[in-house]
PDB file of C-alpha atoms in Angstrom:
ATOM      1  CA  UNK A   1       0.000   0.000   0.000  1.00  0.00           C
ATOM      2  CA  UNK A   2       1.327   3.706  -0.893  1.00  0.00           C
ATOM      3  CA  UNK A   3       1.236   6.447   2.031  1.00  0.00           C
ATOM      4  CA  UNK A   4       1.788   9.919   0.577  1.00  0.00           C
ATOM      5  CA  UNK A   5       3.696  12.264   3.115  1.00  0.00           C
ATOM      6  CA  UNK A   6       1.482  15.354   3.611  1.00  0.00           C
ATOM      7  CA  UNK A   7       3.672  18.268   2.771  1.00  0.00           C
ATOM      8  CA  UNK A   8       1.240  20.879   3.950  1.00  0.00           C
ATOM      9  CA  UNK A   9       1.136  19.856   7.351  1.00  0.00           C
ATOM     10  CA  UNK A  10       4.838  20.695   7.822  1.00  0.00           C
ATOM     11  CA  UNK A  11       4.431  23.949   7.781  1.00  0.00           C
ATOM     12  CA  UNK A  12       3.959  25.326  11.477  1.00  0.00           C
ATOM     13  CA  UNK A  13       4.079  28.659  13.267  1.00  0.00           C
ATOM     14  CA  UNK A  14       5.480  27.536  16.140  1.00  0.00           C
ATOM     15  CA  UNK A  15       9.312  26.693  16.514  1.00  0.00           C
ATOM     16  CA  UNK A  16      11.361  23.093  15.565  1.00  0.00           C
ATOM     17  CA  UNK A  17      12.118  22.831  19.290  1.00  0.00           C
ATOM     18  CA  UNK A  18       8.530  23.815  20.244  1.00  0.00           C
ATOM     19  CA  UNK A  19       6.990  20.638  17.729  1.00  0.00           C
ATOM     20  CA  UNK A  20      10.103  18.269  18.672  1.00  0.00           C
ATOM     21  CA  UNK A  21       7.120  16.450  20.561  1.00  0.00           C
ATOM     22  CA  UNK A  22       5.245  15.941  17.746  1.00  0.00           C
ATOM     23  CA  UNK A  23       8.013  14.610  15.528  1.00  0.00           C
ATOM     24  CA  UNK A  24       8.723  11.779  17.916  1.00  0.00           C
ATOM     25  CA  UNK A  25       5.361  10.995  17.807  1.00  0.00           C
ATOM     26  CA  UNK A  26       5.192  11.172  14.245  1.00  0.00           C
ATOM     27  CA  UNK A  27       8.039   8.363  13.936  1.00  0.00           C
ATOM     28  CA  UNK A  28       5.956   6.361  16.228  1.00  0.00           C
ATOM     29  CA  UNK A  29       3.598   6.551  13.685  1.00  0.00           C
ATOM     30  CA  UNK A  30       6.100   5.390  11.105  1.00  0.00           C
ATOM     31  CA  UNK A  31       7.300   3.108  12.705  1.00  0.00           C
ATOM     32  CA  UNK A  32       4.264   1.448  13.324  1.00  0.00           C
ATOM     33  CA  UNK A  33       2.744   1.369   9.788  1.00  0.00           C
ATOM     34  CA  UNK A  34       6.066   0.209   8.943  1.00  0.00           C
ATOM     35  CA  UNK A  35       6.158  -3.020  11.509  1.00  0.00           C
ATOM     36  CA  UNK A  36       2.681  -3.931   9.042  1.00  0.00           C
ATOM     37  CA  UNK A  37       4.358  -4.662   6.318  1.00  0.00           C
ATOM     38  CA  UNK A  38       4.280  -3.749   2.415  1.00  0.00           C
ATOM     39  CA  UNK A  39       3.352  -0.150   3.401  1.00  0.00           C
ATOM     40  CA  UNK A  40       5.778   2.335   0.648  1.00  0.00           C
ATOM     41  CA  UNK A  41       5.939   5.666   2.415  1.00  0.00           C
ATOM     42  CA  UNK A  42       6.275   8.281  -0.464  1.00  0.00           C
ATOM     43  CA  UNK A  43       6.857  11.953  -1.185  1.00  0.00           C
ATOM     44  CA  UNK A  44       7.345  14.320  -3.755  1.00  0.00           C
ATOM     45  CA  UNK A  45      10.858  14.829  -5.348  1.00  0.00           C
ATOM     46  CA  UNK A  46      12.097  18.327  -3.016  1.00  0.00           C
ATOM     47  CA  UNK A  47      11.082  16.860  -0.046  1.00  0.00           C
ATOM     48  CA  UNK A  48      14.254  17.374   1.489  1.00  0.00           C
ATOM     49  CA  UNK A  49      14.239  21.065   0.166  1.00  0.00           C
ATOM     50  CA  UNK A  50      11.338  21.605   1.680  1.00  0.00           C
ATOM     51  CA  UNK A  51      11.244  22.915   5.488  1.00  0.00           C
ATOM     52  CA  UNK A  52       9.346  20.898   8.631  1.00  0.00           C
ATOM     53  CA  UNK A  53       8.383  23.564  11.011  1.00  0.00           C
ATOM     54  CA  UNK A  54      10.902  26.199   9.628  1.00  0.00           C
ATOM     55  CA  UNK A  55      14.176  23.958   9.819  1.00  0.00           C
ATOM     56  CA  UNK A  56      15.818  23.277   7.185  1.00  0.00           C
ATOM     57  CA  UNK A  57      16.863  19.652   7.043  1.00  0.00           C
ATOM     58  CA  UNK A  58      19.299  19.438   4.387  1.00  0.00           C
ATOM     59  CA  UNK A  59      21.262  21.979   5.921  1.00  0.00           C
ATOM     60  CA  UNK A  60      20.747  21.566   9.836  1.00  0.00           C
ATOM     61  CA  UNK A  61      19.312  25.025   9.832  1.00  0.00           C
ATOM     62  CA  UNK A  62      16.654  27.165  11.137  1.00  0.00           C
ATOM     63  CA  UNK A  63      14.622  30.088   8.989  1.00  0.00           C
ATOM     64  CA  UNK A  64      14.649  32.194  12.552  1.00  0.00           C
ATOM     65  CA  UNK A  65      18.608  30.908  12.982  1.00  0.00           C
ATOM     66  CA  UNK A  66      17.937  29.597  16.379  1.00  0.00           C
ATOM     67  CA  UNK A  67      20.540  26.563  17.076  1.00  0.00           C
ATOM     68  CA  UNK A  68      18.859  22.635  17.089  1.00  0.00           C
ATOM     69  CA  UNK A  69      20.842  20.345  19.174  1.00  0.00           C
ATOM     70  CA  UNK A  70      22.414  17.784  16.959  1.00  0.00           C
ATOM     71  CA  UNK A  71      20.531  14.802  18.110  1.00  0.00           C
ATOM     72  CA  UNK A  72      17.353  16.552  16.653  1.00  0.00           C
ATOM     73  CA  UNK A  73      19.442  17.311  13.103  1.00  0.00           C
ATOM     74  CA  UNK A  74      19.673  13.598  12.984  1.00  0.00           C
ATOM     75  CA  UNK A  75      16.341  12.607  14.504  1.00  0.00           C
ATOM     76  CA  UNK A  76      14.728  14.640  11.206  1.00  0.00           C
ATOM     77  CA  UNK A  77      17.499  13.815   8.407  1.00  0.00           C
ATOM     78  CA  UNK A  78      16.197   9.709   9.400  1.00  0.00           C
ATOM     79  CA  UNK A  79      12.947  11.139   9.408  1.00  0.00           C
ATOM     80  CA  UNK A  80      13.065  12.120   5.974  1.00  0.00           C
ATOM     81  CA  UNK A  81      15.082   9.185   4.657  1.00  0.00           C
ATOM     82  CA  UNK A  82      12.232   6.855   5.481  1.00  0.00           C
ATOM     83  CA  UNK A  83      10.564   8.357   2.654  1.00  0.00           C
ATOM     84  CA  UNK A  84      10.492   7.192  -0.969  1.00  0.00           C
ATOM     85  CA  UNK A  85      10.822  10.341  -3.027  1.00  0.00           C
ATOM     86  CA  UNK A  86       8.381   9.064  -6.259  1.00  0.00           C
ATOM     87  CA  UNK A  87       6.028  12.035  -6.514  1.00  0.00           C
ATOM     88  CA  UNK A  88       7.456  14.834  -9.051  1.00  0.00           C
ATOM     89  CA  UNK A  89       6.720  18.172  -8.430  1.00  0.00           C
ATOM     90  CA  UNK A  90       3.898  18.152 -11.114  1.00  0.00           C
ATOM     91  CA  UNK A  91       0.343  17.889 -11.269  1.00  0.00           C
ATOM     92  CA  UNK A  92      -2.204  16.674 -10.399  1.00  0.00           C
ATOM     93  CA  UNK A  93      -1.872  19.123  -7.290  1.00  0.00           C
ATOM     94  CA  UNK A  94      -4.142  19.248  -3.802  1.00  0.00           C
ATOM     95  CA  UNK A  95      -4.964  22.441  -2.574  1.00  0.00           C
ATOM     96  CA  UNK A  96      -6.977  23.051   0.408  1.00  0.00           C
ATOM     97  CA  UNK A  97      -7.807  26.347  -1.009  1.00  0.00           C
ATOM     98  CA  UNK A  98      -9.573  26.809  -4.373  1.00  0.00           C
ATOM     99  CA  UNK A  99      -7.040  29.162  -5.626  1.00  0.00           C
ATOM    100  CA  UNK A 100      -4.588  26.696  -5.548  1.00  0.00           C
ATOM    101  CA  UNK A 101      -1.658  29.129  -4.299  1.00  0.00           C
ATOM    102  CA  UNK A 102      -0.486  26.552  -1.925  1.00  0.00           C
ATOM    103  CA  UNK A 103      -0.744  23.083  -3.179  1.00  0.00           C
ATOM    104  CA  UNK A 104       1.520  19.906  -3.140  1.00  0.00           C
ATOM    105  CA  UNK A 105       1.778  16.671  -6.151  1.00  0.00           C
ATOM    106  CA  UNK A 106       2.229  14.347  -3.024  1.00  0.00           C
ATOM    107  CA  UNK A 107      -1.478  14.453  -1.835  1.00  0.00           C
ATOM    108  CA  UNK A 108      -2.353  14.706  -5.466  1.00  0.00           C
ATOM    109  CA  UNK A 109      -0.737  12.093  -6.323  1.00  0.00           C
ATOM    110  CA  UNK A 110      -2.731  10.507  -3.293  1.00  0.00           C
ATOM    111  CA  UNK A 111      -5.965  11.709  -4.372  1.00  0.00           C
ATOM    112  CA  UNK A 112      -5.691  10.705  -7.880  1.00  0.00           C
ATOM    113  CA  UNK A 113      -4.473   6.885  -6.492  1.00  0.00           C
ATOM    114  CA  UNK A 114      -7.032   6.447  -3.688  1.00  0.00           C
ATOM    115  CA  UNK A 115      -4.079   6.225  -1.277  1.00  0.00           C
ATOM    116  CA  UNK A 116      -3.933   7.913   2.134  1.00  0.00           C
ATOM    117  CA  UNK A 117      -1.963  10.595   3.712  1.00  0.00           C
ATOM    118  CA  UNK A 118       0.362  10.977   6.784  1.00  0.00           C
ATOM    119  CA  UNK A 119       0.330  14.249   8.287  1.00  0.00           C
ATOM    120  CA  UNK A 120       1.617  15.940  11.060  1.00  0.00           C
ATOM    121  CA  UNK A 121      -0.276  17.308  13.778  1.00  0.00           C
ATOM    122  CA  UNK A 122       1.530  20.888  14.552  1.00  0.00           C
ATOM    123  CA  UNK A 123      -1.414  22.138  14.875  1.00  0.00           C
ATOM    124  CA  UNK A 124      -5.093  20.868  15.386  1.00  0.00           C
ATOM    125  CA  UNK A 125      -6.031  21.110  11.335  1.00  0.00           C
ATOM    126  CA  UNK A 126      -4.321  17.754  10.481  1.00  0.00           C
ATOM    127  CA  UNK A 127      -6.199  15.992  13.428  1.00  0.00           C
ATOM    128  CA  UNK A 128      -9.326  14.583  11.082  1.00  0.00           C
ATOM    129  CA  UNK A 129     -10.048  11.637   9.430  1.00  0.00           C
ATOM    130  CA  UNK A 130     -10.573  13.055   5.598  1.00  0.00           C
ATOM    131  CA  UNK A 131      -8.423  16.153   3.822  1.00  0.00           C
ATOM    132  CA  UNK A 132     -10.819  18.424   2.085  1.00  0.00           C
ATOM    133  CA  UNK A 133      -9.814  20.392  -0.663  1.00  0.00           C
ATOM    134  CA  UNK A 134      -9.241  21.005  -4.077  1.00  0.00           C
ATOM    135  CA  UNK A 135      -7.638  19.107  -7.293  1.00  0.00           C
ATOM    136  CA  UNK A 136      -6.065  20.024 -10.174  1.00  0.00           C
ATOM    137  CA  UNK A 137      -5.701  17.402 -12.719  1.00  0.00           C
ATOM    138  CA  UNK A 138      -4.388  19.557 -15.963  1.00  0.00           C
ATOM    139  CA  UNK A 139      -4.136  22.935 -16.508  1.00  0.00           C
ATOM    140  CA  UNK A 140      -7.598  24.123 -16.090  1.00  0.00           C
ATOM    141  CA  UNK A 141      -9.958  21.775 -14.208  1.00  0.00           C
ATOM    142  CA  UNK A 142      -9.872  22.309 -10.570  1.00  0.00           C
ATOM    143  CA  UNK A 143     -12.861  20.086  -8.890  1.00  0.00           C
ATOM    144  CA  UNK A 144     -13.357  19.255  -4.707  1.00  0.00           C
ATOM    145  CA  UNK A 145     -11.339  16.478  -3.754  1.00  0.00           C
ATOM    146  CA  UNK A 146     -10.575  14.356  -0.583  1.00  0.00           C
ATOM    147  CA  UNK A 147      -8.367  12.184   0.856  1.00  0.00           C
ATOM    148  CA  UNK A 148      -8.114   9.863   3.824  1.00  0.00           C
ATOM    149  CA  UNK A 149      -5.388  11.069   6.775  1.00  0.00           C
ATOM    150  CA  UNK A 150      -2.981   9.312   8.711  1.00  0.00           C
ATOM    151  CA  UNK A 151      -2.507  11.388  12.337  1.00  0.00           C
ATOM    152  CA  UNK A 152      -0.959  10.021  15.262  1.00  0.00           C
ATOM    153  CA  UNK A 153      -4.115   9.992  17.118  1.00  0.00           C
ATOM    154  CA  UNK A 154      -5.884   7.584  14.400  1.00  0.00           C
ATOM    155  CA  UNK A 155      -3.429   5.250  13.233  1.00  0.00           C
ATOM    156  CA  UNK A 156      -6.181   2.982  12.228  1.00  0.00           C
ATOM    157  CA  UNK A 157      -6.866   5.350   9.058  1.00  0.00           C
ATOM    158  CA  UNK A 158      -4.832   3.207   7.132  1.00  0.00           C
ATOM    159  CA  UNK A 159      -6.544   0.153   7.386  1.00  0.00           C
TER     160      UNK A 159
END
């Protein structure tokens, strides 16, 4: 079974050290799906471009240039090589706005295949059972779209 990393949800307002909690949990997460069996955990193609909570994980850095104990700089750079980066940074695209400024190919990609997501919970909007939203297939249809979500409080979403 394909899980599609939801690259919206790691966007977050509060600090790296501040969501540390949620990343362990997160792995948990991983981790357990994983101990299942044939479950491929993908993401698109600049994932690791691509900052989790305003650190940048390629380079150990944060947008704010607070420090991150090294531990952590690990802790994420395994994080991120547990994914499979299949998903190119081309449409289809979800959106969970209609006007499609911020959008990702990984839970497109998801939508389009039936597959579910894995999110992380920084905040309270990735805690639900469905993604609601928007996708773009070509250049101009947009149409509603949803897709099942993997959260650390529901594991059993994958089933």
């Amino acid at each position: 079974m394909n899980i599609y990393l939801n690259d919206l949800s790691l966007q977050s307002k509060k600090s790296i050290m501040e969501n540390i909690p949620f990343i362990k949990n997160f792995i948990k997460l991983i981790e357990n799906l994983s101990s299942v069996g044939n479950i491929s955990l993908n993401a698109s193609h600049n994932l690791w471009g691509t900052p989790v909570s305003g650190f940048n994980v390629t380079t150990g850095t944060c947008i704010n240039r607070s420090s991150v104990p090294h531990e952590y700089v690990t802790l994420l750079r395994t994080l991120y090589s547990k994914f499979s980066l299949q998903v190119a940074d081309s449409l289809p695209y979800f959106s969970e706005a209609e006007d499609m400024k911020v959008k990702s190919s990984s839970v497109g990609t998801a939508c389009m295949q039936s597959s579910p997501v894995i999110s992380f919970t920084f905040d309270g909007h990735y805690t639900t059972d469905t993604l609601s939203g928007w996708l773009q297939q070509d250049e101009k249809a947009i149409s509603p779209a949803e897709v099942r979500n993997i959260y650390e409080e529901k594991p059993s979403n994958y089933m």
